[in-house]
Amino acid sequence: MIAVGSCLVLAGAAAASSSQPRHVWYPLLVIGGASAIIALVLLPAVRRRYAADELRRIEAMDAGPRA
């Protein structure tokens, strides 16, 4: 999501610098910027959640089969 947002921002910046009309470059910048920023903000929470899930899976494997 970060990579796609960054690519959209780059495409929007290229369109804006080549004198394209606003309705061409503005959506690219807004959607790309928003998706990149949201992904960057959520990244630490996603990593914590993945680590917790992985720890829970490892603990379940260590516990062995239930009797």
mmCIF file of C-alpha atoms in Angstrom:
data_model
loop_
_atom_site.group_PDB
_atom_site.id
_atom_site.type_symbol
_atom_site.label_atom_id
_atom_site.label_comp_id
_atom_site.label_asym_id
_atom_site.label_seq_id
_atom_site.Cartn_x
_atom_site.Cartn_y
_atom_site.Cartn_z
ATOM 1 C CA MET A 1 0.000 0.000 0.000
ATOM 2 C CA ILE A 2 2.885 2.325 0.738
ATOM 3 C CA ALA A 3 4.511 1.546 -2.612
ATOM 4 C CA VAL A 4 1.286 2.006 -4.582
ATOM 5 C CA GLY A 5 0.555 5.289 -2.816
ATOM 6 C CA SER A 6 4.057 6.520 -3.503
ATOM 7 C CA CYS A 7 3.752 5.610 -7.180
ATOM 8 C CA LEU A 8 0.461 7.496 -7.398
ATOM 9 C CA VAL A 9 2.043 10.534 -5.772
ATOM 10 C CA LEU A 10 4.930 10.400 -8.239
ATOM 11 C CA ALA A 11 2.523 10.093 -11.172
ATOM 12 C CA GLY A 12 0.476 13.009 -9.850
ATOM 13 C CA ALA A 13 3.575 15.135 -9.370
ATOM 14 C CA ALA A 14 4.718 14.329 -12.906
ATOM 15 C CA ALA A 15 1.288 15.236 -14.265
ATOM 16 C CA ALA A 16 1.227 18.480 -12.295
ATOM 17 C CA SER A 17 4.690 19.474 -13.456
ATOM 18 C CA SER A 18 3.767 18.812 -17.099
ATOM 19 C CA SER A 19 0.884 21.334 -16.918
ATOM 20 C CA GLN A 20 -1.932 18.799 -16.954
ATOM 21 C CA PRO A 21 -5.346 20.044 -15.839
ATOM 22 C CA ARG A 22 -6.164 19.818 -12.167
ATOM 23 C CA HIS A 23 -8.713 17.014 -12.620
ATOM 24 C CA VAL A 24 -5.870 14.821 -13.917
ATOM 25 C CA TRP A 25 -3.244 15.228 -11.200
ATOM 26 C CA TYR A 26 -5.284 16.136 -8.114
ATOM 27 C CA PRO A 27 -6.941 12.709 -7.575
ATOM 28 C CA LEU A 28 -3.589 10.997 -8.016
ATOM 29 C CA LEU A 29 -1.984 13.173 -5.358
ATOM 30 C CA VAL A 30 -4.872 12.932 -2.899
ATOM 31 C CA ILE A 31 -5.462 9.184 -3.186
ATOM 32 C CA GLY A 32 -1.748 8.365 -3.314
ATOM 33 C CA GLY A 33 -0.855 10.642 -0.430
ATOM 34 C CA ALA A 34 -3.705 9.438 1.749
ATOM 35 C CA SER A 35 -3.013 5.756 1.134
ATOM 36 C CA ALA A 36 0.719 6.143 1.768
ATOM 37 C CA ILE A 37 0.201 8.136 4.974
ATOM 38 C CA ILE A 38 -2.486 5.785 6.303
ATOM 39 C CA ALA A 39 -0.295 2.759 5.586
ATOM 40 C CA LEU A 40 2.686 4.361 7.306
ATOM 41 C CA VAL A 41 0.594 5.196 10.371
ATOM 42 C CA LEU A 42 -0.887 1.685 10.584
ATOM 43 C CA LEU A 43 2.385 -0.168 9.954
ATOM 44 C CA PRO A 44 3.525 -0.354 13.627
ATOM 45 C CA ALA A 45 0.125 -1.688 14.739
ATOM 46 C CA VAL A 46 0.116 -4.307 11.982
ATOM 47 C CA ARG A 47 3.625 -5.424 12.933
ATOM 48 C CA ARG A 48 2.655 -5.709 16.613
ATOM 49 C CA ARG A 49 -0.435 -7.720 15.693
ATOM 50 C CA TYR A 50 1.570 -10.051 13.452
ATOM 51 C CA ALA A 51 4.170 -10.573 16.199
ATOM 52 C CA ALA A 52 1.438 -11.359 18.758
ATOM 53 C CA ASP A 53 -0.215 -13.833 16.386
ATOM 54 C CA GLU A 54 3.118 -15.494 15.676
ATOM 55 C CA LEU A 55 3.877 -15.765 19.402
ATOM 56 C CA ARG A 56 0.445 -17.280 20.033
ATOM 57 C CA ARG A 57 1.046 -19.824 17.241
ATOM 58 C CA ILE A 58 4.469 -20.770 18.649
ATOM 59 C CA GLU A 59 3.059 -21.138 22.164
ATOM 60 C CA ALA A 60 0.293 -23.392 20.827
ATOM 61 C CA MET A 61 2.866 -25.566 19.059
ATOM 62 C CA ASP A 62 4.984 -25.768 22.237
ATOM 63 C CA ALA A 63 2.007 -26.754 24.366
ATOM 64 C CA GLY A 64 1.509 -29.899 22.315
ATOM 65 C CA PRO A 65 -1.699 -31.785 21.772
ATOM 66 C CA ARG A 66 -4.398 -31.465 24.395
ATOM 67 C CA ALA A 67 -5.456 -34.533 26.294
#
